[in-house]
Every structure is written in structure tokens, then in C-alpha cells.
Amino acid sequence: DPQQAVADLMRGMGALSAGELAGERIAVAYETQDQEDEHSCFSDNTMADVVGNAAGIRLAYTADWDGVDGTSLADVVAEVEPELGEALSSQLDANVAAAEALAAEGTFEEVIAADDDSEGRTQMLALVESLQAQGDAIAELGAALGYEISLEI
């Protein structure tokens, strides 16, 4: 069912953005400042995971893979809700860039352990808030398209 597939895609994008990535994978460790709450605490790969997750959400929307042709969700949205679609595209791009900038601040452990007013922690909190807003924007777009999108994980 194509309609269910679109709803599932949007739910996955929204839940990963707002709940899983912003909440479970970043905010918990940000709040506790405990390495044990880091998403990839054993492999120390969390910064790469954060960047990859943000990029993956964008790829799910744009379907911009080499060798893949077809209509993406972004293409459909551009036809029916162009303003919301453009706003979401900009937000997706900004969050990937913010995740990459955060990764340049050091390891995840270094950033979560730093002082609250440090550049890395300031960027981390801003990314959490922006990812949550992105999830809300995905749910809003879903509603505009006639879907009820839950962000619960």
C-alpha cells in the first residue's frame, strides 16, 4: 500500500529525528555527562553515528543515492506542499551540517564531559533542539499530506 509506505517513511524519519537521535542518542548523554550513556560507548563511534543518522534522515527524504532513479518523498512534497517541503529540506541540510560541525569539536566523550558553556556542548544542545523541531516539522508535513505521524519511539 503506497499510502502506508509514505506514512511509515515519515514516521521513521520523525521518530529517528526527534525521539531516537535527539533524545536517546544525544540528550541523555548530554544531561548525564556519562560516557556509559553514549550511543556507541564501546566503539567510540558516536559522533560518526550522529552524522550518519542525520544524513540518513535526509537521504530517506531525498532518495539521493547514486544509481537510483525514481520519485522521492521530496519530489512529491514539492508538488503538493512546496513551502513545507522547502523548509524541511533546509532543516535537514542544516542538521547534517550541524552534526558535522559538532563532530569537529572532538570526541563525543570530550564534548559531553566539557563545561556547559563550552562550544561543543552549546552546539550539542542546539542540535538536540533542532532535531526535535525537525521531527515536529516532519509530523506537520505529514498532517498536511493527510497522515497522522507519531514521533514516539
mmCIF file of C-alpha atoms in Angstrom:
data_model
loop_
_atom_site.group_PDB
_atom_site.id
_atom_site.type_symbol
_atom_site.label_atom_id
_atom_site.label_comp_id
_atom_site.label_asym_id
_atom_site.label_seq_id
_atom_site.Cartn_x
_atom_site.Cartn_y
_atom_site.Cartn_z
ATOM 1 C CA ASP A 1 0.000 0.000 0.000
ATOM 2 C CA PRO A 2 1.774 3.181 -1.172
ATOM 3 C CA GLN A 3 -0.081 5.407 1.274
ATOM 4 C CA GLN A 4 1.020 3.272 4.218
ATOM 5 C CA ALA A 5 4.579 3.221 2.878
ATOM 6 C CA VAL A 6 4.687 7.036 2.837
ATOM 7 C CA ALA A 7 3.234 7.199 6.349
ATOM 8 C CA ASP A 8 5.779 4.636 7.573
ATOM 9 C CA LEU A 9 8.651 6.524 5.921
ATOM 10 C CA MET A 10 7.600 9.797 7.529
ATOM 11 C CA ARG A 11 7.072 8.145 10.907
ATOM 12 C CA GLY A 12 10.543 6.615 10.737
ATOM 13 C CA MET A 13 12.140 9.917 9.773
ATOM 14 C CA GLY A 14 10.293 11.815 12.502
ATOM 15 C CA ALA A 15 10.819 9.271 15.271
ATOM 16 C CA LEU A 16 14.522 8.899 14.471
ATOM 17 C CA SER A 17 14.975 12.658 14.369
ATOM 18 C CA ALA A 18 13.017 13.791 17.419
ATOM 19 C CA GLY A 19 12.918 10.761 19.663
ATOM 20 C CA GLU A 20 15.803 8.441 18.995
ATOM 21 C CA LEU A 21 18.616 10.695 17.733
ATOM 22 C CA ALA A 22 17.809 13.896 19.602
ATOM 23 C CA GLY A 23 16.553 12.175 22.732
ATOM 24 C CA GLU A 24 18.048 8.760 23.327
ATOM 25 C CA ARG A 25 21.301 9.107 21.399
ATOM 26 C CA ILE A 26 22.320 12.668 22.264
ATOM 27 C CA ALA A 27 20.237 14.344 25.001
ATOM 28 C CA VAL A 28 20.543 11.590 27.603
ATOM 29 C CA ALA A 29 24.349 11.635 27.448
ATOM 30 C CA TYR A 30 24.310 15.442 27.288
ATOM 31 C CA GLU A 31 22.285 15.618 30.513
ATOM 32 C CA THR A 32 24.151 12.943 32.477
ATOM 33 C CA GLN A 33 27.617 13.721 31.077
ATOM 34 C CA ASP A 34 28.246 9.997 31.471
ATOM 35 C CA GLN A 35 30.135 8.048 28.826
ATOM 36 C CA GLU A 36 28.013 4.996 29.659
ATOM 37 C CA ASP A 37 25.002 6.822 28.188
ATOM 38 C CA GLU A 38 26.825 7.365 24.906
ATOM 39 C CA HIS A 39 25.131 5.602 21.985
ATOM 40 C CA SER A 40 28.282 3.776 20.874
ATOM 41 C CA CYS A 41 30.045 3.660 24.225
ATOM 42 C CA PHE A 42 32.043 0.548 23.348
ATOM 43 C CA SER A 43 33.206 1.535 19.880
ATOM 44 C CA ASP A 44 33.551 5.292 20.488
ATOM 45 C CA ASN A 45 31.857 5.852 17.139
ATOM 46 C CA THR A 46 29.034 8.066 18.394
ATOM 47 C CA MET A 47 29.998 11.242 16.533
ATOM 48 C CA ALA A 48 30.087 9.339 13.235
ATOM 49 C CA ASP A 49 26.774 7.701 14.169
ATOM 50 C CA VAL A 50 25.173 11.096 14.825
ATOM 51 C CA VAL A 51 26.359 12.441 11.463
ATOM 52 C CA GLY A 52 25.287 9.250 9.710
ATOM 53 C CA ASN A 53 21.853 9.282 11.318
ATOM 54 C CA ALA A 54 21.249 12.928 10.369
ATOM 55 C CA ALA A 55 22.407 12.217 6.811
ATOM 56 C CA GLY A 56 20.268 9.076 6.695
ATOM 57 C CA ILE A 57 17.131 11.010 7.569
ATOM 58 C CA ARG A 58 17.918 13.418 4.743
ATOM 59 C CA LEU A 59 18.571 10.528 2.330
ATOM 60 C CA ALA A 60 15.254 8.921 3.240
ATOM 61 C CA TYR A 61 13.548 12.179 2.221
ATOM 62 C CA THR A 62 15.542 12.932 -0.942
ATOM 63 C CA ALA A 63 16.380 9.379 -2.108
ATOM 64 C CA ASP A 64 19.543 10.959 -3.497
ATOM 65 C CA TRP A 65 21.606 7.794 -3.943
ATOM 66 C CA ASP A 66 23.947 7.201 -6.848
ATOM 67 C CA GLY A 67 22.387 4.899 -9.397
ATOM 68 C CA VAL A 68 18.849 5.276 -8.060
ATOM 69 C CA ASP A 69 16.164 6.825 -10.208
ATOM 70 C CA GLY A 70 12.599 7.496 -9.279
ATOM 71 C CA THR A 71 10.371 9.800 -7.344
ATOM 72 C CA SER A 72 11.417 10.719 -3.826
ATOM 73 C CA LEU A 73 9.234 11.911 -0.997
ATOM 74 C CA ALA A 74 10.854 15.324 -1.518
ATOM 75 C CA ASP A 75 9.684 15.296 -5.148
ATOM 76 C CA VAL A 76 6.102 14.521 -4.142
ATOM 77 C CA VAL A 77 6.100 17.135 -1.397
ATOM 78 C CA ALA A 78 7.497 19.773 -3.780
ATOM 79 C CA GLU A 79 4.385 19.298 -5.907
ATOM 80 C CA VAL A 80 1.743 19.425 -3.162
ATOM 81 C CA GLU A 81 3.265 21.354 -0.228
ATOM 82 C CA PRO A 82 6.237 23.263 -1.685
ATOM 83 C CA GLU A 83 6.717 25.685 1.217
ATOM 84 C CA LEU A 84 6.718 22.962 3.867
ATOM 85 C CA GLY A 85 8.920 20.814 1.660
ATOM 86 C CA GLU A 86 11.490 23.548 1.130
ATOM 87 C CA ALA A 87 11.522 24.349 4.848
ATOM 88 C CA LEU A 88 12.090 20.684 5.712
ATOM 89 C CA SER A 89 14.832 20.326 3.085
ATOM 90 C CA SER A 90 16.623 23.336 4.556
ATOM 91 C CA GLN A 91 16.247 21.941 8.065
ATOM 92 C CA LEU A 92 17.592 18.540 7.012
ATOM 93 C CA ASP A 93 20.627 20.164 5.367
ATOM 94 C CA ALA A 94 21.237 22.402 8.386
ATOM 95 C CA ASN A 95 21.101 19.472 10.802
ATOM 96 C CA VAL A 96 23.579 17.421 8.783
ATOM 97 C CA ALA A 97 25.910 20.436 8.743
ATOM 98 C CA ALA A 98 25.394 20.961 12.489
ATOM 99 C CA ALA A 99 26.172 17.297 13.195
ATOM 100 C CA GLU A 100 29.340 17.546 11.104
ATOM 101 C CA ALA A 101 30.364 20.731 12.938
ATOM 102 C CA LEU A 102 29.732 19.030 16.282
ATOM 103 C CA ALA A 103 31.913 16.087 15.240
ATOM 104 C CA ALA A 104 34.727 18.548 14.532
ATOM 105 C CA GLU A 105 34.613 19.666 18.195
ATOM 106 C CA GLY A 106 36.144 16.423 19.436
ATOM 107 C CA THR A 107 35.021 13.008 20.562
ATOM 108 C CA PHE A 108 31.547 12.555 21.974
ATOM 109 C CA GLU A 109 33.062 11.824 25.400
ATOM 110 C CA GLU A 110 35.049 15.070 25.328
ATOM 111 C CA VAL A 111 32.004 17.119 24.377
ATOM 112 C CA ILE A 112 29.629 15.649 26.955
ATOM 113 C CA ALA A 113 32.231 15.985 29.721
ATOM 114 C CA ALA A 114 33.022 19.644 28.947
ATOM 115 C CA ASP A 115 31.620 22.678 30.743
ATOM 116 C CA ASP A 116 28.071 23.676 29.823
ATOM 117 C CA ASP A 117 29.268 26.907 28.235
ATOM 118 C CA SER A 118 31.828 25.159 26.010
ATOM 119 C CA GLU A 119 31.424 25.441 22.243
ATOM 120 C CA GLY A 120 30.841 21.711 21.836
ATOM 121 C CA ARG A 121 28.119 21.433 24.474
ATOM 122 C CA THR A 122 26.445 24.575 23.156
ATOM 123 C CA GLN A 123 26.438 23.047 19.666
ATOM 124 C CA MET A 124 25.212 19.711 21.018
ATOM 125 C CA LEU A 125 22.235 21.261 22.805
ATOM 126 C CA ALA A 126 21.381 23.330 19.720
ATOM 127 C CA LEU A 127 21.484 20.158 17.601
ATOM 128 C CA VAL A 128 19.162 18.339 20.021
ATOM 129 C CA GLU A 129 16.667 21.202 19.867
ATOM 130 C CA SER A 130 16.911 21.443 16.086
ATOM 131 C CA LEU A 131 16.429 17.692 15.618
ATOM 132 C CA GLN A 132 13.354 17.826 17.842
ATOM 133 C CA ALA A 133 11.996 20.719 15.776
ATOM 134 C CA GLN A 134 12.775 18.738 12.626
ATOM 135 C CA GLY A 135 10.713 15.840 13.939
ATOM 136 C CA ASP A 136 7.846 18.230 14.613
ATOM 137 C CA ALA A 137 8.190 19.620 11.075
ATOM 138 C CA ILE A 138 8.010 16.096 9.656
ATOM 139 C CA ALA A 139 4.836 15.442 11.665
ATOM 140 C CA GLU A 140 3.396 18.779 10.485
ATOM 141 C CA LEU A 141 4.185 17.915 6.887
ATOM 142 C CA GLY A 142 2.604 14.507 7.375
ATOM 143 C CA ALA A 143 -0.566 16.133 8.703
ATOM 144 C CA ALA A 144 -0.656 18.468 5.690
ATOM 145 C CA LEU A 145 -0.476 15.377 3.472
ATOM 146 C CA GLY A 146 -3.273 13.670 5.418
ATOM 147 C CA TYR A 147 -1.207 11.401 7.666
ATOM 148 C CA GLU A 148 -1.054 11.194 11.430
ATOM 149 C CA ILE A 149 2.642 10.877 12.222
ATOM 150 C CA SER A 150 3.622 9.715 15.696
ATOM 151 C CA LEU A 151 7.106 10.621 16.882
ATOM 152 C CA GLU A 152 7.041 8.046 19.677
ATOM 153 C CA ILE A 153 9.859 5.532 19.725
#
